[in-house]
Coordinates of C-alpha atoms and ligand atoms in Angstrom, one line a residue:
M1 CA -0.1 0.2 0.3
T2 CA 2.9 2.4 1.0
G3 CA 4.3 1.7 -2.2
E4 CA 1.0 2.0 -4.2
S5 CA 1.0 5.9 -2.3
R6 CA 4.9 6.7 -3.5
S7 CA 4.3 5.6 -6.9
V8 CA 1.1 7.6 -7.3
N9 CA 2.6 10.9 -5.6
S10 CA 6.0 11.1 -7.1
E11 CA 8.0 8.8 -9.0
S12 CA 6.1 6.9 -11.8
F13 CA 3.3 9.2 -12.0
Q14 CA 3.8 12.3 -13.8
P15 CA 1.8 15.4 -13.3
S16 CA -1.1 15.7 -15.8
P17 CA -0.8 17.9 -19.2
F18 CA -4.8 17.2 -19.4
I19 CA -5.1 20.0 -16.6
V20 CA -7.9 22.0 -18.4
Y21 CA -10.3 19.2 -19.0
P22 CA -11.9 20.6 -22.1
S23 CA -15.3 18.9 -21.8
L24 CA -15.7 20.2 -18.3
F25 CA -15.5 24.1 -19.7
T26 CA -17.2 23.4 -22.8
F27 CA -20.3 22.3 -21.6
G28 CA -20.3 25.2 -18.7
Q29 CA -20.2 22.5 -15.2
S30 CA -17.3 24.6 -13.3
K31 CA -19.0 28.0 -14.0
S32 CA -19.6 29.7 -10.9
S33 CA -23.0 29.5 -9.8
N34 CA -23.9 33.3 -11.3
Q35 CA -22.7 32.6 -14.6
K36 CA -25.2 29.8 -14.8
M37 CA -28.2 30.1 -17.4
R38 CA -31.0 29.8 -14.6
D39 CA -35.0 30.7 -14.8
D40 CA -37.2 29.4 -12.9
T41 CA -37.6 26.2 -14.2
Y42 CA -33.9 25.0 -14.8
W43 CA -31.0 25.4 -12.9
D44 CA -28.9 24.5 -16.0
S45 CA -30.8 25.4 -18.8
P46 CA -28.8 24.6 -21.8
I47 CA -28.4 21.2 -20.0
E48 CA -31.4 20.5 -18.9
T49 CA -33.3 20.8 -21.4
L50 CA -30.9 19.1 -24.1
T51 CA -33.0 16.3 -26.4
R52 CA -32.3 12.7 -26.9
D53 CA -30.4 13.5 -30.1
G54 CA -28.3 16.0 -27.9
I55 CA -27.2 14.0 -24.8
E56 CA -26.1 11.3 -27.1
K57 CA -23.8 13.7 -29.2
L58 CA -22.6 15.7 -25.8
Q59 CA -21.7 11.8 -24.3
T60 CA -19.9 10.9 -27.4
G61 CA -17.8 13.3 -26.9
L62 CA -17.3 12.9 -22.9
L63 CA -17.2 9.3 -23.2
K64 CA -13.7 9.5 -25.7
S65 CA -12.0 11.8 -23.4
I66 CA -13.2 10.1 -20.2
L67 CA -11.7 6.9 -21.7
E68 CA -8.1 8.2 -23.1
R69 CA -8.1 9.9 -19.4
A70 CA -8.7 6.5 -17.5
A71 CA -6.2 4.8 -19.6
R72 CA -4.1 6.5 -17.4
S73 CA -4.7 5.0 -13.8
R74 CA -2.6 2.1 -13.1
F75 CA -6.0 -0.4 -12.6
Y76 CA -7.4 0.8 -16.4
S77 CA -4.2 0.8 -18.2
E78 CA -3.2 -2.6 -17.1
K79 CA -7.2 -3.9 -17.7
F80 CA -7.0 -2.6 -21.4
R81 CA -3.7 -4.3 -21.7
K82 CA -4.8 -7.4 -20.4
I83 CA -7.9 -7.7 -22.5
G84 CA -6.6 -5.8 -25.7
F85 CA -9.2 -3.2 -25.8
D86 CA -8.2 0.1 -27.4
P87 CA -9.9 2.9 -26.0
G88 CA -9.4 5.2 -29.0
S89 CA -11.5 2.5 -30.7
V90 CA -14.7 4.1 -28.9
S91 CA -16.7 6.0 -31.6
S92 CA -20.0 6.7 -29.8
V93 CA -21.8 5.7 -26.7
E94 CA -23.4 2.8 -28.8
D95 CA -20.0 0.9 -28.5
A96 CA -20.1 1.1 -24.8
G97 CA -20.7 -2.4 -24.5
R98 CA -17.2 -3.0 -25.5
I99 CA -15.6 -1.3 -22.6
P100 CA -15.0 -3.9 -19.4
F101 CA -16.9 -3.6 -16.4
T102 CA -15.6 -2.2 -13.1
E103 CA -16.8 -4.0 -9.8
K104 CA -16.1 -3.2 -6.0
K105 CA -13.6 -6.1 -5.5
D106 CA -11.5 -4.3 -8.5
L107 CA -12.2 -0.8 -6.4
R108 CA -11.1 -2.9 -3.4
E109 CA -8.3 -4.6 -4.8
S110 CA -6.5 -1.3 -6.0
Y111 CA -7.1 0.3 -2.5
P112 CA -5.9 3.1 -2.1
Y113 CA -4.3 4.8 -5.3
G114 CA -5.1 2.2 -7.9
F115 CA -7.4 4.4 -10.2
L116 CA -5.7 7.8 -9.8
C117 CA -5.7 9.7 -12.7
E118 CA -4.1 12.6 -10.9
P119 CA -1.2 13.3 -8.8
K120 CA -2.0 13.5 -5.3
E121 CA -0.7 17.7 -5.5
R122 CA -4.3 18.0 -7.4
L123 CA -6.4 16.1 -5.1
L124 CA -8.7 18.1 -2.5
R125 CA -11.2 15.6 -0.9
M126 CA -11.8 12.0 -0.1
H127 CA -14.6 10.1 1.1
I128 CA -14.8 6.4 1.9
S129 CA -17.9 4.5 0.4
S130 CA -20.0 3.1 3.5
G131 CA -20.3 -0.6 3.0
T132 CA -19.5 -2.2 6.4
T133 CA -17.6 -5.6 5.4
G134 CA -14.3 -5.8 3.5
Q135 CA -11.8 -3.5 2.4
A136 CA -13.2 -0.1 2.0
V137 CA -13.2 1.6 -1.0
A138 CA -11.7 5.2 -1.2
V139 CA -12.7 8.2 -3.8
F140 CA -10.9 11.0 -4.6
Y141 CA -11.6 14.6 -5.9
T142 CA -9.9 17.2 -7.6
K143 CA -10.9 21.0 -7.5
A144 CA -13.1 20.8 -10.5
D145 CA -14.9 17.5 -9.3
L146 CA -16.0 19.2 -6.4
E147 CA -17.5 21.7 -8.3
V148 CA -19.2 19.7 -11.3
W149 CA -20.7 17.7 -8.0
A150 CA -21.9 20.7 -5.8
D151 CA -23.1 21.8 -9.2
L152 CA -25.1 18.5 -9.8
L153 CA -26.7 18.5 -6.5
A154 CA -27.7 22.2 -6.7
R155 CA -29.3 21.3 -10.0
C156 CA -31.3 18.0 -8.1
M157 CA -32.7 20.5 -5.6
Y158 CA -33.4 23.1 -7.7
M159 CA -35.2 21.1 -9.9
A160 CA -37.4 19.6 -6.9
G161 CA -38.5 23.3 -5.7
A162 CA -35.4 23.9 -3.5
R163 CA -34.4 27.9 -4.1
P164 CA -32.7 30.5 -2.5
G165 CA -34.1 31.9 0.8
D166 CA -34.9 28.5 1.9
T167 CA -33.4 27.0 5.2
F168 CA -31.6 24.0 4.7
Q169 CA -30.8 21.4 7.0
N170 CA -28.8 18.6 6.4
L171 CA -29.4 15.7 8.8
S172 CA -26.9 13.4 7.5
G173 CA -23.6 12.3 8.6
Y174 CA -20.9 14.4 7.9
G175 CA -17.4 12.8 7.7
L176 CA -16.6 10.2 5.2
F177 CA -20.4 9.8 4.3
T178 CA -20.8 11.4 0.9
G179 CA -24.2 12.7 2.4
G180 CA -22.8 15.0 4.5
L181 CA -20.5 17.5 2.7
G182 CA -21.8 16.4 -0.7
F183 CA -25.5 18.4 0.4
Q184 CA -23.6 20.9 2.2
Y185 CA -21.6 22.4 -0.7
G186 CA -24.8 21.7 -3.0
A187 CA -27.2 23.7 -1.1
E188 CA -24.6 26.2 -0.5
R189 CA -24.0 26.4 -4.3
L190 CA -27.7 27.0 -5.1
G191 CA -27.7 29.9 -1.8
M192 CA -29.7 28.3 1.0
L193 CA -29.1 29.0 4.2
T194 CA -27.2 25.6 5.4
I195 CA -27.3 24.1 8.4
P196 CA -25.3 21.6 9.1
S197 CA -26.9 19.3 12.0
G198 CA -25.3 16.1 11.2
A199 CA -26.8 12.5 12.1
G200 CA -28.0 12.0 15.4
N201 CA -29.1 14.5 18.5
S202 CA -32.8 13.7 17.5
K203 CA -34.3 16.4 20.1
R204 CA -32.0 18.8 18.5
Q205 CA -32.8 18.6 15.0
I206 CA -36.6 19.0 15.9
Q207 CA -35.7 22.3 17.9
I208 CA -33.6 23.6 14.8
M209 CA -36.2 22.9 12.6
R210 CA -38.6 24.6 14.7
D211 CA -36.4 27.7 15.9
F212 CA -34.9 28.4 12.4
S213 CA -38.1 27.4 10.3
T214 CA -36.3 25.0 8.2
S215 CA -38.1 24.3 4.7
V216 CA -35.7 21.9 2.9
I217 CA -34.1 18.6 4.8
H218 CA -31.8 15.7 3.4
V219 CA -31.9 12.6 5.5
I220 CA -32.1 9.0 5.0
P221 CA -35.6 7.4 5.6
S222 CA -34.5 5.3 8.9
F223 CA -33.4 8.5 10.7
L224 CA -36.8 9.9 9.4
L225 CA -38.9 7.7 10.9
L226 CA -37.4 7.3 13.9
L227 CA -37.7 11.2 14.2
M228 CA -41.6 10.7 14.2
D229 CA -41.5 8.7 17.5
V230 CA -39.2 11.9 18.8
I231 CA -41.3 14.8 17.6
K232 CA -44.4 12.4 19.5
E233 CA -42.4 12.2 22.8
M234 CA -41.9 16.3 22.3
K235 CA -45.6 17.1 21.7
V236 CA -44.4 18.9 18.9
D237 CA -46.9 19.3 16.1
P238 CA -45.0 18.8 12.9
Q239 CA -47.6 20.1 10.4
K240 CA -48.4 23.1 12.2
E241 CA -44.7 24.0 14.8
L242 CA -42.4 23.1 11.7
S243 CA -41.9 24.6 8.1
L244 CA -40.8 21.6 6.3
R245 CA -41.8 21.8 2.4
I246 CA -39.3 19.4 0.5
A247 CA -37.3 16.1 1.8
F248 CA -34.5 15.0 -0.2
V249 CA -34.9 11.3 1.3
G250 CA -32.3 8.5 0.0
A251 CA -29.1 7.0 0.6
E252 CA -30.9 3.7 1.4
P253 CA -33.7 1.9 -0.2
Y254 CA -37.2 2.8 1.1
S255 CA -40.6 1.6 -0.3
E256 CA -43.4 3.9 -1.5
E257 CA -45.3 2.9 1.5
V258 CA -42.2 4.8 3.5
R259 CA -42.8 7.8 1.9
R260 CA -46.4 8.3 2.3
R261 CA -46.0 7.7 6.2
I262 CA -43.3 10.5 6.1
E263 CA -45.1 12.5 3.9
D264 CA -48.6 12.0 6.2
F265 CA -47.3 12.7 9.4
Y266 CA -44.7 15.8 8.7
G267 CA -46.8 17.5 6.0
V268 CA -43.8 17.4 3.7
K269 CA -42.8 16.4 0.2
V270 CA -40.5 13.8 -0.1
Y271 CA -38.1 13.5 -2.9
N272 CA -36.1 10.2 -4.0
S273 CA -32.4 11.1 -4.1
Y274 CA -30.1 8.5 -5.2
G275 CA -26.1 8.4 -5.6
L276 CA -23.5 6.5 -4.6
S277 CA -19.8 7.3 -3.4
E278 CA -18.1 5.3 -6.3
M279 CA -20.1 8.1 -8.8
N280 CA -19.3 11.3 -6.3
G281 CA -22.2 10.5 -3.8
P282 CA -25.5 12.3 -3.6
G283 CA -26.5 13.9 -7.1
V284 CA -26.6 11.1 -9.6
A285 CA -30.3 10.6 -10.1
F286 CA -33.1 12.6 -8.4
E287 CA -37.0 13.1 -8.7
C288 CA -38.0 16.4 -10.7
A289 CA -41.5 17.9 -9.5
C290 CA -43.5 14.6 -11.6
Q291 CA -42.2 12.3 -9.3
S292 CA -42.3 9.7 -12.0
G293 CA -38.6 8.2 -11.4
L294 CA -35.1 9.8 -10.6
H295 CA -33.6 11.7 -14.0
V296 CA -30.0 10.4 -14.1
W297 CA -28.4 13.7 -15.1
E298 CA -26.4 12.1 -18.3
D299 CA -24.1 14.9 -19.1
A300 CA -22.1 13.7 -15.6
Y301 CA -23.2 9.8 -16.1
L302 CA -23.8 7.2 -19.1
V303 CA -26.4 4.8 -17.3
E304 CA -27.1 1.0 -18.4
I305 CA -29.4 -1.8 -17.3
I306 CA -27.9 -5.1 -17.6
E307 CA -28.7 -8.9 -16.7
P308 CA -26.7 -9.7 -13.5
D309 CA -26.1 -12.9 -15.3
T310 CA -25.6 -12.7 -18.9
L311 CA -24.3 -8.9 -18.4
E312 CA -26.7 -8.5 -21.6
P313 CA -28.1 -5.1 -21.7
V314 CA -32.1 -5.2 -21.3
P315 CA -34.5 -3.1 -22.7
D316 CA -36.1 0.1 -21.1
G317 CA -39.0 -0.9 -18.4
Q318 CA -37.4 -4.1 -17.6
Y319 CA -35.2 -4.5 -14.0
G320 CA -31.8 -5.4 -14.1
E321 CA -28.8 -4.1 -12.6
L322 CA -27.7 -0.4 -12.7
V323 CA -24.3 0.1 -14.4
M324 CA -22.8 3.4 -14.8
T325 CA -19.7 5.4 -16.1
T326 CA -18.9 8.9 -14.6
L327 CA -18.1 10.9 -17.8
K328 CA -16.5 14.0 -16.1
R329 CA -14.3 13.1 -13.2
E330 CA -10.8 14.2 -13.2
A331 CA -9.6 12.5 -10.5
M332 CA -11.2 8.9 -10.1
P333 CA -13.1 7.9 -13.6
I334 CA -14.9 4.4 -13.4
L335 CA -16.1 3.0 -16.1
R336 CA -19.3 0.6 -16.4
Y337 CA -19.4 0.1 -12.7
R338 CA -21.8 -2.4 -11.2
T339 CA -23.4 -1.0 -8.9
R340 CA -25.5 -4.3 -7.7
D341 CA -28.4 -1.8 -7.3
L342 CA -31.6 -3.1 -9.1
T343 CA -33.9 -0.5 -11.0
R344 CA -35.0 -0.2 -14.5
I345 CA -35.2 2.8 -17.1
L346 CA -38.5 4.1 -17.4
P347 CA -39.5 4.4 -20.7
G348 CA -41.5 7.8 -22.2
E349 CA -41.2 10.8 -22.1
C350 CA -41.3 12.8 -18.6
G351 CA -43.7 15.4 -18.0
C352 CA -41.0 18.2 -17.1
G353 CA -40.0 17.8 -20.2
R354 CA -36.3 16.8 -19.2
A355 CA -35.2 13.9 -21.9
H356 CA -32.5 12.8 -19.0
K357 CA -33.2 9.2 -18.4
R358 CA -35.6 8.0 -15.5
I359 CA -34.8 5.2 -13.4
D360 CA -37.2 3.6 -11.4
R361 CA -37.1 3.1 -7.4
I362 CA -34.4 1.2 -6.0
Q363 CA -35.6 -2.0 -5.3
G364 CA -32.8 -3.2 -3.6
R365 CA -29.2 -4.4 -4.1
T366 CA -28.5 -8.0 -5.8
D367 CA -26.0 -8.7 -2.3
D368 CA -29.5 -7.8 -0.4
M369 CA -31.7 -10.5 -1.9
F370 CA -31.9 -13.9 0.0
I371 CA -32.8 -17.2 -0.1
I372 CA -35.2 -18.6 1.9
K373 CA -36.7 -22.3 1.6
G374 CA -35.7 -22.0 -2.2
V375 CA -37.7 -18.1 -2.5
N376 CA -35.7 -15.1 -3.0
V377 CA -36.4 -12.5 -1.0
F378 CA -35.7 -8.7 -0.7
P379 CA -36.1 -6.9 2.7
M380 CA -37.6 -4.2 0.4
Q381 CA -41.0 -6.5 -0.1
V382 CA -40.8 -7.5 3.8
E383 CA -41.2 -3.4 4.4
Q384 CA -44.1 -2.7 1.6
V385 CA -46.3 -5.1 3.7
L386 CA -45.2 -3.8 7.2
M387 CA -45.8 -0.4 6.2
N388 CA -49.2 -1.0 5.3
I389 CA -50.2 -2.2 8.7
P390 CA -51.2 1.0 10.7
E391 CA -50.2 -0.6 13.6
V392 CA -46.7 -1.5 12.8
G393 CA -44.1 1.2 14.3
N394 CA -41.5 2.5 12.7
N395 CA -38.6 -0.2 13.2
Y396 CA -38.4 -3.7 12.0
V397 CA -35.7 -6.0 11.4
I398 CA -35.3 -9.6 9.7
V399 CA -33.5 -12.3 11.2
L400 CA -32.5 -15.6 9.6
N401 CA -31.4 -18.5 11.5
R402 CA -30.6 -22.2 10.7
E403 CA -31.3 -24.8 13.0
N404 CA -30.9 -28.3 11.8
N405 CA -29.9 -27.4 8.5
V406 CA -33.6 -26.0 8.4
D407 CA -33.7 -22.5 7.7
D408 CA -35.7 -20.1 9.1
M409 CA -37.2 -16.2 9.2
M410 CA -37.9 -14.2 11.9
V411 CA -39.7 -10.6 11.5
R412 CA -39.3 -8.5 14.5
V413 CA -41.8 -5.6 14.2
E414 CA -42.2 -2.8 16.6
V415 CA -45.7 -1.8 17.2
T416 CA -47.3 1.7 17.6
D417 CA -47.4 2.9 21.5
R418 CA -51.4 3.0 21.0
V419 CA -52.0 -1.0 20.1
F420 CA -48.4 -1.8 22.6
V421 CA -51.1 -1.4 25.4
E422 CA -53.6 -3.4 23.7
D423 CA -54.6 -6.7 25.5
M424 CA -52.9 -10.4 24.6
R425 CA -55.9 -11.1 22.2
K426 CA -55.6 -8.0 20.1
L427 CA -51.8 -8.1 19.8
E428 CA -51.9 -11.6 18.8
S429 CA -54.8 -11.0 16.3
I430 CA -51.9 -8.2 14.7
R431 CA -49.3 -10.4 15.0
K432 CA -51.3 -13.2 12.7
R433 CA -52.0 -10.7 9.9
I434 CA -48.4 -9.4 9.8
A435 CA -47.5 -12.9 9.4
H436 CA -50.4 -13.6 7.0
D437 CA -49.7 -10.3 4.8
L438 CA -46.1 -11.0 4.6
K439 CA -47.0 -15.1 3.2
G440 CA -49.1 -13.3 0.5
E441 CA -46.2 -11.2 -0.6
L442 CA -42.9 -13.6 -0.5
L443 CA -44.8 -17.0 -0.8
V444 CA -43.1 -18.3 2.7
T445 CA -44.4 -17.9 6.0
P446 CA -41.7 -16.2 8.4
K447 CA -42.1 -16.0 12.1
V448 CA -43.3 -12.8 13.6
E449 CA -42.2 -11.2 16.8
L450 CA -44.0 -8.0 17.9
V451 CA -41.6 -6.0 20.2
E452 CA -42.2 -2.7 21.9
P453 CA -41.8 0.7 20.1
N454 CA -38.4 1.7 20.3
S455 CA -37.0 -1.1 21.3
L456 CA -35.1 -2.4 18.3
P457 CA -31.6 -1.1 17.8
R458 CA -31.3 2.2 16.2
S459 CA -28.5 3.0 14.2
E460 CA -27.0 6.3 13.5
G461 CA -26.3 5.8 10.0
K462 CA -28.0 3.5 7.5
A463 CA -30.6 0.8 8.4
T464 CA -29.7 -2.8 9.3
R465 CA -32.6 -4.4 7.9
L466 CA -31.3 -7.9 7.8
I467 CA -29.2 -10.3 10.0
D468 CA -28.4 -13.1 8.2
R469 CA -27.2 -15.6 11.0
R470 CA -26.8 -18.4 8.6
V471 CA -23.5 -17.6 7.2
V472 CA -20.7 -19.4 9.3
Ligands
AMP501 P1 -22.5 4.7 -0.4 O1 -21.5 3.6 -0.2 O2 -22.5 5.1 0.9 O3 -22.2 5.8 -1.3 O4 -24.2 3.8 -0.7 C1 -24.5 3.8 -1.9 C2 -25.4 3.0 -1.9 O5 -26.4 3.5 -1.1 C3 -26.1 2.6 -3.4 O6 -25.5 2.0 -4.0 C4 -27.5 2.1 -3.0 O7 -27.7 0.7 -2.7 C5 -27.9 2.9 -1.7 N1 -28.9 4.1 -2.2 C6 -28.3 5.5 -2.3 N2 -29.6 5.9 -2.6 C7 -30.2 5.2 -2.1 C8 -32.0 5.4 -2.8 N3 -32.5 6.7 -3.3 N4 -32.6 4.3 -2.5 C9 -32.5 3.4 -2.7 N5 -30.7 3.1 -2.5 C10 -30.1 4.0 -2.3
ZN502 ZN1 -39.1 14.9 -15.0

């Protein structure tokens, strides 16, 4: 590792003659915010109003330069040589299928500097992807990368209706997690008063929201659910005493049912926000005011959906694994990255007029799917069922066990305060209903255990919804 760091730092790695990245400047992404072509609807109207044709032409140019740039990294130069791939042979986005895939394990094995295309002197920031197991993945940014990223986030938030004059509270972990600083700079770029309240500190979060009339927030769904109980405890009326207008909610999967619960409780409009550290962080795909899918910013990312087993592209409308290419990143281009996130491209045009492709809500990750008694299950299916039952509270966990070679699935569910004081008969009937509804959705019968409100473990970051004790 130290050897790698040395070689990138000074010896074999020469400063890039590519310091001005032509495509960035051609398309205006590094202009300061007041130079933007902004109007009431669009943050960046020339880019947001591109036609399909325009997007594809733009992408072709960007793809060619990013391939050239990627070939400077140790990882891609070796990879291209090994498989006999000539990056100069790509003449349009149609050829993207010939570019090799990149996987998480490649990033892990090349840790920390194997993907770098710039000398360390040109780097300004590093984040680490939030995976909890295995070797971490480090992502680096140059000044231009940070500019592009802040601008993408400003564009996302503006699209949903956030405006200068709004007060933005970011209830997201700062530090290595991209949701903190990523949104901070995006919100400042947009021109909102930005409060970096960070993760945790539930009561303080509510006080800040109330005292400073926070109108826009960014938060992970599990924390927003948890805050509901805190708000009730504090006897605050969220609809009367808070001024929330827009909530950007993402960083972990959640169902439409959870969106509805949050909207009903807080009286806020929830916009799905998607991103991943390998592609900068948040700002990759967001919902517009139509809320029919999340627009991927195709001036910054090339998006594909593949069948995870055959690796072949799937037609629009069909679910598969999301694959993404950074089209503009200087420090660390990543090509055809297999995100493991399952979604589909929504066919047809969006009512907002933007032609940038839309992906559907993330259904889960291929690595989260588990097989129980021969049936494939995603934690999201369990959530959809639970959150449709009014007596179910805001937290649950799925525990998988194996005893005498037989697998067993247990769903622990917090009930609401109101239900918890009910008699045993009522509780038993709720338990049975949950088991029945889960069986209807999953085709296996799980054990269901009802637990008291606020009794399941909470994490400050992304929620752990699945504990698989079968793996030894
Ligand atoms: P991180 O390592 O923190 O960058 O996590 C990125 C991952 O978080 C993505 O690959 C997704 O699995 C998940 N994620 C981010 N945003 C969303 C979202 N809106 N819906 C579902 N999953 C999401
Ligand atoms: Zn739209």
